[in-house]
Short mmCIF file of C-alpha atoms in Angstrom, two decimals:
data_model
loop_
_atom_site.label_atom_id
_atom_site.label_comp_id
_atom_site.label_asym_id
_atom_site.label_seq_id
_atom_site.Cartn_x
_atom_site.Cartn_y
_atom_site.Cartn_z
CA MET A 221 13.89 -31.62 -3.72
CA THR A 222 13.13 -27.91 -3.45
CA THR A 223 12.75 -25.86 -0.31
CA SER A 224 11.57 -22.27 -0.11
CA SER A 225 11.31 -19.63 2.61
CA ILE A 226 8.55 -17.13 1.93
CA ASP A 227 9.91 -14.82 4.63
CA ASP A 228 13.19 -14.05 2.86
CA SER A 229 12.63 -15.54 -0.66
CA ALA A 230 15.41 -18.10 -0.13
CA HIS A 231 14.94 -20.97 -2.62
CA ILE A 232 17.14 -24.04 -2.83
CA VAL A 233 16.98 -26.90 -5.37
CA SER A 234 18.88 -30.13 -4.78
CA LEU A 235 19.33 -33.52 -6.44
CA ASP A 236 20.78 -36.49 -4.57
CA GLY A 237 21.15 -40.18 -5.29
CA MET A 238 22.90 -43.44 -4.46
CA VAL A 239 23.79 -46.56 -6.41
CA ASN A 240 25.43 -49.85 -5.35
CA LEU A 241 27.30 -52.06 -7.81
CA LEU A 242 29.04 -55.46 -7.87
CA ASP A 243 26.95 -56.97 -5.04
CA ASN A 244 27.31 -53.82 -2.96
CA GLN A 245 31.12 -53.81 -3.17
CA ILE A 246 31.02 -50.38 -4.80
CA SER A 247 28.85 -47.62 -3.39
CA ILE A 248 28.37 -44.17 -4.98
CA ASP A 249 26.33 -41.37 -3.50
CA GLY A 250 26.22 -37.65 -3.83
CA GLN A 251 24.24 -34.41 -3.85
CA ALA A 252 24.18 -31.28 -6.03
CA VAL A 253 22.66 -28.01 -4.76
CA LEU A 254 21.62 -24.81 -6.57
CA SER A 255 20.57 -21.74 -4.64
CA TYR A 256 18.14 -19.03 -5.76
CA ASP A 257 21.07 -16.77 -6.78
CA LYS A 258 22.71 -19.49 -8.91
CA LYS A 259 25.35 -20.49 -6.38
CA ARG A 260 26.33 -24.17 -6.59
CA GLY A 261 27.44 -26.85 -4.20
CA VAL A 262 28.27 -30.55 -4.64
CA LEU A 263 29.42 -33.37 -2.49
CA GLY A 264 29.99 -37.06 -3.26
CA ASN A 265 31.49 -40.29 -2.09
CA ILE A 266 32.76 -43.45 -3.75
CA THR A 267 33.52 -46.49 -1.54
CA TYR A 268 35.00 -49.80 -2.65
CA SER A 269 34.61 -52.60 -0.05
CA PRO A 270 35.38 -56.02 -1.53
CA LEU A 271 35.21 -59.18 0.53
CA GLY A 272 38.51 -59.47 2.29
CA TYR A 273 40.96 -57.37 4.26
CA PHE A 274 40.74 -53.89 2.81
CA SER A 275 38.38 -51.14 1.69
CA THR A 276 39.04 -47.69 0.19
CA TRP A 277 37.06 -44.48 -0.37
CA ILE A 278 37.17 -40.99 -1.90
CA ASP A 279 35.13 -38.03 -0.56
CA TYR A 280 34.71 -34.75 -2.37
CA GLN A 281 32.86 -31.49 -1.62
CA ASN A 282 32.85 -28.04 -3.20
CA TYR A 283 30.76 -24.96 -2.25
CA GLU A 284 30.94 -21.78 -4.30
CA THR A 285 31.47 -18.37 -2.66
CA GLY A 286 28.09 -16.94 -1.62
CA LEU A 287 26.26 -20.32 -1.36
CA ASP A 288 23.97 -19.83 1.65
CA LEU A 289 21.76 -22.71 2.81
CA ASN A 290 21.34 -21.57 6.37
CA HIS A 291 17.88 -20.09 5.85
CA LEU A 292 16.56 -23.60 5.58
CA GLY A 293 19.41 -25.96 6.51
CA TYR A 294 23.03 -25.85 7.59
CA LEU A 295 26.31 -25.29 5.70
CA TRP A 296 29.32 -24.76 7.94
CA ARG A 297 31.08 -22.49 5.34
CA ASP A 298 31.07 -21.52 1.64
CA ASN A 299 34.11 -20.74 -0.56
CA TYR A 300 35.50 -24.20 0.13
CA SER A 301 36.60 -27.42 -1.52
CA GLN A 302 37.88 -30.67 -0.04
CA ILE A 303 39.03 -34.01 -1.30
CA MET A 304 39.75 -36.90 1.04
CA ALA A 305 40.99 -40.38 0.24
CA GLY A 306 41.60 -43.32 2.57
CA ILE A 307 42.35 -46.99 2.72
CA LYS A 308 41.56 -49.39 5.53
CA PHE A 309 43.13 -52.78 6.27
CA GLN A 310 41.26 -54.93 8.77
CA ASN A 311 41.80 -58.39 10.20
CA GLN A 312 38.88 -60.04 11.97
CA GLU A 313 40.65 -63.33 12.51
CA PRO A 314 42.68 -64.03 15.65
CA TRP A 315 46.42 -63.70 15.25
CA GLY A 316 48.52 -64.56 18.26
CA TYR A 317 47.50 -62.20 21.14
CA ILE A 318 45.44 -59.98 18.76
CA ARG A 319 41.72 -60.81 18.31
CA SER A 320 41.11 -58.16 15.64
CA SER A 321 42.89 -55.04 14.25
CA THR A 322 42.46 -52.18 11.90
CA ILE A 323 44.87 -49.86 10.09
CA ILE A 324 43.61 -46.66 8.41
CA LEU A 325 45.71 -44.38 6.17
CA GLU A 326 43.97 -41.17 5.12
CA GLY A 327 44.94 -38.06 3.19
CA GLU A 328 43.13 -34.73 2.76
CA ILE A 329 43.46 -31.59 0.66
CA GLU A 330 41.50 -28.40 1.41
CA GLU A 331 41.34 -25.17 -0.56
CA ASN A 332 39.05 -22.22 -1.03
CA THR A 333 37.63 -21.48 -4.47
CA ASP A 334 40.49 -19.05 -5.09
CA GLY A 335 42.94 -21.89 -4.78
CA LEU A 336 44.40 -20.82 -1.40
CA ASN A 337 45.82 -23.77 0.50
CA LEU A 338 43.65 -24.45 3.58
CA GLY A 339 45.44 -27.61 4.57
CA LYS A 340 47.16 -30.74 3.20
CA SER A 341 47.27 -33.52 5.77
CA VAL A 342 47.98 -37.23 6.23
CA ALA A 343 46.96 -39.45 9.10
CA LEU A 344 47.75 -43.02 10.08
CA ASN A 345 45.83 -44.87 12.81
CA TYR A 346 46.03 -48.37 14.28
CA ASP A 347 43.46 -50.05 16.55
CA ALA A 348 43.49 -53.54 18.00
CA MET A 349 41.47 -55.75 20.37
CA LEU A 350 43.61 -58.30 22.24
CA SER A 351 42.60 -61.81 23.09
CA ASN A 352 41.85 -60.72 26.68
CA TYR A 353 39.43 -58.03 25.39
CA TRP A 354 41.79 -55.20 26.17
CA GLU A 355 41.90 -52.50 23.44
CA ILE A 356 44.88 -50.41 22.31
CA GLY A 357 45.34 -47.80 19.62
CA CYS A 358 47.70 -45.14 18.36
CA GLY A 359 47.91 -42.64 15.61
CA PHE A 360 50.02 -40.01 13.84
CA HIS A 361 49.02 -37.05 11.71
CA ARG A 362 50.79 -34.22 9.95
CA ILE A 363 49.32 -31.05 8.45
CA LEU A 364 51.68 -29.18 6.11
CA GLU A 365 52.01 -25.38 6.27
CA TYR A 366 48.70 -23.80 5.26
CA TYR A 367 46.53 -20.68 5.53
CA LYS A 368 43.41 -19.75 7.56
CA ASP A 369 41.31 -17.43 5.48
CA ARG A 370 38.72 -17.02 8.25
CA GLU A 371 40.91 -16.52 11.31
CA ILE A 372 40.23 -12.79 11.42
CA PHE A 373 36.58 -11.78 11.78
CA SER A 374 35.93 -8.19 10.68
CA ASP A 375 32.15 -8.52 11.19
CA TYR A 376 30.59 -11.59 12.81
CA ASN A 377 27.10 -10.73 11.61
CA LEU A 378 28.07 -10.15 7.98
CA ASP A 379 30.67 -12.95 7.81
CA SER A 380 33.30 -10.42 6.82
CA PHE A 381 36.92 -11.57 7.22
CA GLY A 382 40.32 -10.02 7.36
CA PRO A 383 43.54 -11.18 5.69
CA SER A 384 44.58 -14.82 5.52
CA ILE A 385 47.03 -16.01 8.21
CA LYS A 386 49.82 -18.51 7.62
CA ILE A 387 49.80 -21.54 9.96
CA PRO A 388 53.04 -23.50 10.48
CA GLU A 389 53.33 -27.24 9.91
CA ILE A 390 51.63 -29.35 12.57
CA THR A 391 52.54 -32.83 13.85
CA GLY A 392 50.46 -34.80 16.31
CA THR A 393 50.27 -38.21 17.92
CA ASN A 394 47.72 -40.09 20.05
CA PHE A 395 47.51 -43.22 22.14
CA TYR A 396 44.79 -45.01 24.08
CA ILE A 397 44.37 -48.21 26.07
CA SER A 398 41.31 -49.71 27.77
CA SER A 399 40.83 -52.80 29.82
CA ASP A 400 38.18 -55.54 29.45
CA LYS A 401 34.77 -53.79 29.63
CA HIS A 402 33.11 -57.06 30.68
CA ARG A 403 34.86 -56.97 34.07
CA VAL A 404 33.46 -55.57 37.30
CA LEU A 405 36.12 -52.85 37.25
CA SER A 406 37.44 -51.43 34.00
CA ALA A 407 39.44 -48.39 32.97
CA SER A 408 40.55 -46.44 29.88
CA LEU A 409 43.30 -43.95 29.31
CA SER A 410 44.05 -41.75 26.29
CA TRP A 411 46.80 -39.26 25.54
CA THR A 412 47.04 -36.74 22.66
CA TYR A 413 49.89 -34.37 21.82
CA GLY A 414 50.40 -31.96 18.94
CA THR A 415 52.97 -29.32 18.17
CA ASN A 416 54.10 -27.12 15.24
CA THR A 417 57.32 -25.70 13.93
CA ARG A 418 56.73 -22.51 15.94
CA GLU A 419 56.81 -24.64 19.15
CA ASP A 420 53.12 -24.10 19.94
CA PHE A 421 51.60 -27.23 21.46
CA GLN A 422 48.36 -28.82 22.63
CA ARG A 423 48.11 -31.74 25.07
CA GLU A 424 45.15 -33.72 26.35
CA HIS A 425 44.80 -36.53 28.87
CA PHE A 426 41.67 -38.53 29.57
CA ILE A 427 41.11 -41.23 32.15
CA GLU A 428 37.96 -43.11 33.03
CA LEU A 429 37.05 -45.72 35.64
CA THR A 430 33.91 -47.82 35.51
CA TYR A 431 32.58 -50.03 38.28
CA ARG A 432 29.76 -52.57 37.72
CA PRO A 433 29.04 -54.40 41.01
CA THR A 434 25.93 -56.00 39.48
CA THR A 435 24.32 -56.26 36.02
CA PHE A 436 21.83 -53.55 36.95
CA LEU A 437 24.12 -50.97 38.62
CA THR A 438 26.94 -48.97 37.05
CA PHE A 439 29.21 -46.18 38.41
CA SER A 440 31.70 -44.31 36.23
CA GLY A 441 33.90 -41.29 36.62
CA ASN A 442 36.33 -39.56 34.30
CA TYR A 443 38.81 -36.71 34.29
CA ASN A 444 39.82 -34.81 31.15
CA ARG A 445 42.65 -32.26 31.14
CA TYR A 446 43.47 -30.08 28.08
CA ARG A 447 46.30 -27.59 27.65
CA LEU A 448 46.88 -25.31 24.63
CA VAL A 449 49.83 -22.94 24.37
CA ARG A 450 50.22 -20.93 21.18
CA GLN A 451 51.63 -17.69 19.89
CA TYR A 452 49.62 -15.25 17.73
CA ARG A 453 46.08 -16.19 18.60
CA TRP A 454 43.58 -13.89 16.88
CA LEU A 455 42.05 -11.54 19.49
CA GLU A 456 40.24 -8.68 17.81
CA GLU A 457 40.23 -6.01 15.15
CA ILE A 458 40.46 -2.38 16.28
CA ARG A 459 39.78 0.65 14.13
CA ASP A 460 41.73 3.76 15.15
CA ASN A 461 40.62 7.40 14.86
CA ASN A 462 41.94 7.52 11.27
CA HIS A 463 39.66 4.61 10.30
CA VAL A 464 42.65 2.26 9.87
CA ASP A 465 42.08 -1.35 10.92
CA HIS A 466 44.56 -3.02 13.25
CA TYR A 467 44.59 -6.84 13.62
CA ILE A 468 45.56 -7.70 17.21
CA PHE A 469 46.96 -11.07 18.25
CA SER A 470 48.32 -12.36 21.55
CA ASP A 471 50.12 -15.29 23.09
CA PHE A 472 47.60 -17.68 24.53
CA ASP A 473 47.63 -20.22 27.33
CA LYS A 474 44.49 -22.34 27.90
CA ASN A 475 43.89 -24.80 30.67
CA VAL A 476 40.70 -26.90 30.81
CA ASN A 477 39.76 -29.43 33.51
CA ILE A 478 36.58 -31.53 33.36
CA PHE A 479 35.44 -33.88 36.12
CA SER A 480 32.34 -35.98 35.66
CA LEU A 481 30.48 -38.77 37.54
CA ARG A 482 27.70 -40.95 36.11
CA THR A 483 25.42 -43.50 37.84
CA SER A 484 22.68 -45.70 36.41
CA GLY A 485 20.74 -48.46 38.09
CA ASN A 486 17.47 -50.37 38.33
CA ILE A 487 15.26 -50.41 41.41
CA GLY A 488 13.20 -53.47 40.82
CA ARG A 489 11.91 -54.40 37.42
CA ASN A 490 10.03 -51.24 36.57
CA LEU A 491 11.94 -48.42 38.19
CA SER A 492 15.35 -47.03 37.15
CA ILE A 493 17.48 -44.01 38.00
CA GLN A 494 20.28 -42.10 36.28
CA PHE A 495 22.55 -39.36 37.69
CA TYR A 496 25.13 -37.26 35.91
CA SER A 497 27.29 -34.46 37.35
CA GLU A 498 30.11 -32.46 35.83
CA ILE A 499 32.48 -29.70 36.85
CA PHE A 500 33.98 -27.77 33.95
CA GLN A 501 36.84 -25.38 34.61
CA ASN A 502 38.49 -23.08 32.00
CA ASN A 503 41.38 -20.72 32.57
CA ASP A 504 42.78 -18.56 29.71
CA VAL A 505 45.73 -16.21 29.86
CA TYR A 506 46.43 -13.57 27.19
CA SER A 507 49.83 -11.94 26.96
CA ASN A 508 52.44 -10.35 24.67
CA TYR A 509 50.12 -8.52 22.32
CA SER A 510 51.18 -8.08 18.68
CA GLU A 511 49.79 -6.55 15.48
CA TYR A 512 49.57 -8.41 12.19
CA ILE A 513 50.59 -6.25 9.27
CA GLU A 514 49.11 -7.66 6.06
CA ASP A 515 51.58 -5.98 3.71
CA SER A 516 54.55 -7.59 5.42
CA LEU A 517 52.84 -10.86 6.33
CA ARG A 518 54.30 -10.84 9.79
CA TYR A 519 53.43 -9.91 13.38
CA PHE A 520 54.79 -6.74 14.99
CA SER A 521 55.42 -6.76 18.74
CA ALA A 522 54.80 -3.86 21.10
CA ASN A 523 58.32 -2.61 20.45
CA GLU A 524 57.73 -2.52 16.67
CA SER A 525 54.09 -1.44 16.48
CA ASP A 526 53.35 2.21 17.32
CA PHE A 527 49.66 1.39 17.68
CA ILE A 528 50.35 -1.17 20.47
CA ALA A 529 53.11 0.89 22.02
CA LYS A 530 50.61 3.66 22.76
CA GLY A 531 48.64 1.23 24.90
CA LEU A 532 45.61 -0.93 24.18
CA TYR A 533 44.26 -2.49 27.35
CA THR A 534 43.73 -1.55 30.97
CA ILE A 535 42.01 -2.90 34.08
CA ASP A 536 41.33 0.55 35.40
CA ILE A 537 37.56 1.31 35.03
CA ASP A 538 38.17 5.07 35.28
CA GLU A 539 40.48 4.94 32.22
CA ILE A 540 37.93 3.00 30.21
CA GLN A 541 35.12 5.41 31.01
CA SER A 542 37.32 8.52 30.33
CA GLU A 543 36.28 10.42 27.24
CA THR A 544 39.92 11.26 26.46
CA SER A 545 41.16 7.66 26.70
CA ASN A 546 41.11 5.07 23.91
CA LEU A 547 41.99 2.19 26.26
CA ILE A 548 39.64 -0.84 26.44
CA LEU A 549 39.29 -3.68 28.95
CA ASP A 550 42.12 -6.18 29.24
CA PRO A 551 40.95 -9.48 27.62
CA ASN A 552 42.02 -11.33 30.76
CA TYR A 553 39.17 -9.59 32.52
CA PHE A 554 36.58 -9.46 29.76
CA ILE A 555 33.96 -12.07 30.65
CA GLY A 556 32.72 -12.18 27.05
CA LEU A 557 35.81 -14.33 26.34
CA TYR A 558 35.20 -16.54 29.43
CA PRO A 559 38.85 -16.30 30.58
CA ARG A 560 38.06 -17.75 34.00
CA TYR A 561 34.92 -19.84 33.89
CA THR A 562 33.62 -22.64 36.10
CA GLN A 563 30.35 -24.53 35.61
CA PHE A 564 28.64 -27.30 37.61
CA ILE A 565 25.98 -29.46 36.00
CA PHE A 566 23.69 -32.01 37.62
CA ASN A 567 21.07 -34.12 35.84
CA GLY A 568 18.85 -36.73 37.48
CA VAL A 569 16.29 -38.97 35.78
CA LEU A 570 13.73 -41.24 37.44
CA ARG A 571 11.92 -43.62 35.07
CA TRP A 572 8.86 -45.71 35.90
CA ASN A 573 7.75 -48.32 33.41
CA TYR A 574 4.18 -48.46 34.72
CA ILE A 575 2.86 -50.69 31.97
CA HIS A 576 4.55 -52.52 29.11
CA GLY A 577 5.75 -50.04 26.47
CA SER A 578 4.81 -46.93 28.47
CA ASN A 579 7.03 -44.86 30.81
CA ILE A 580 6.74 -41.86 33.10
CA TYR A 581 9.87 -39.72 33.53
CA VAL A 582 10.79 -37.26 36.23
CA VAL A 583 13.81 -35.13 35.32
CA TYR A 584 15.70 -32.70 37.50
CA THR A 585 18.41 -30.43 36.10
CA SER A 586 20.57 -27.92 37.90
CA ARG A 587 23.30 -25.72 36.44
CA LYS A 588 25.42 -23.09 38.19
CA ALA A 589 28.26 -21.11 36.71
CA VAL A 590 30.77 -18.45 37.69
CA ASN A 591 32.18 -16.31 34.90
CA GLY A 592 35.18 -14.14 35.68
CA LYS A 593 36.17 -15.53 39.11
CA ILE A 594 37.66 -18.75 40.42
CA PHE A 595 34.88 -21.00 41.67
#
């Protein structure tokens, strides 16, 4: 296949294919891409799924620096390679209280084309359906110490990046349980926790209740809470009067709460309704600003960095507007970062099946948001 954009002379040529062997037990597929400026990309997958209890796979992708498909398609980043391998064991036969179960072990290696380590990880997950149709699952993953080569944006429009940042080793666990979904009242609960060797952490809880009084009427509500606490979150790059770039980081505390309600039902044979509403609340707190010095590969606090010690941020409008001041707005008050943001969404759909195979829809949508203040 070849695609071309006359507007900007972007031309892409690609070749893709798939083959199945041994009665479809082995599947191979992949794609190779060549851009107009001779940049290459490739991705492929090999899966082995014999009859029985296990299957295994290998995924690979590699995109050269400068490969740009986004004139005519989508590529999330260039200068990247990844190899992933996994094995799955599954049992579809009842065994005691377990109706079916699955175990997946997966490993992943990520690098950029210069060989910089972007992550080496391993994950183990277990899922099971019990004889009473309850479901349970748990998982564990670990990401070894790695680097982020695109943590610091020097120019968003030009995809220009600052120095690579070292990320400490991360360990995470998750667990979920859900009751029989065939019942009038059912529920599900999930919990996720992750931390690193720097004692940053993220935590998420999710709970959902579903009520089905009849086969044609359903009510459900859920609550999702997310918390992220980390040191040295990338904030911005500031160029001083001597044209020297300073990479500013801060401690970061994020709290997100999401409440949602959903209703669907039939009014007679040909008329149905659906309602969905959601309240989304985000609260971010920035503190303890520090400067990343590339030569020393470490962060300098306000006591160590002369640039920060002179002062960076203020909430005084007069100081920001003063021609003699270099102070800028405190990120806790800059609404471009959505530090305190609340949004309410409501969607309603009325559907009339006026003749077989044909419908008329009436849709109402409302969205209100407050950015910068508590709702």
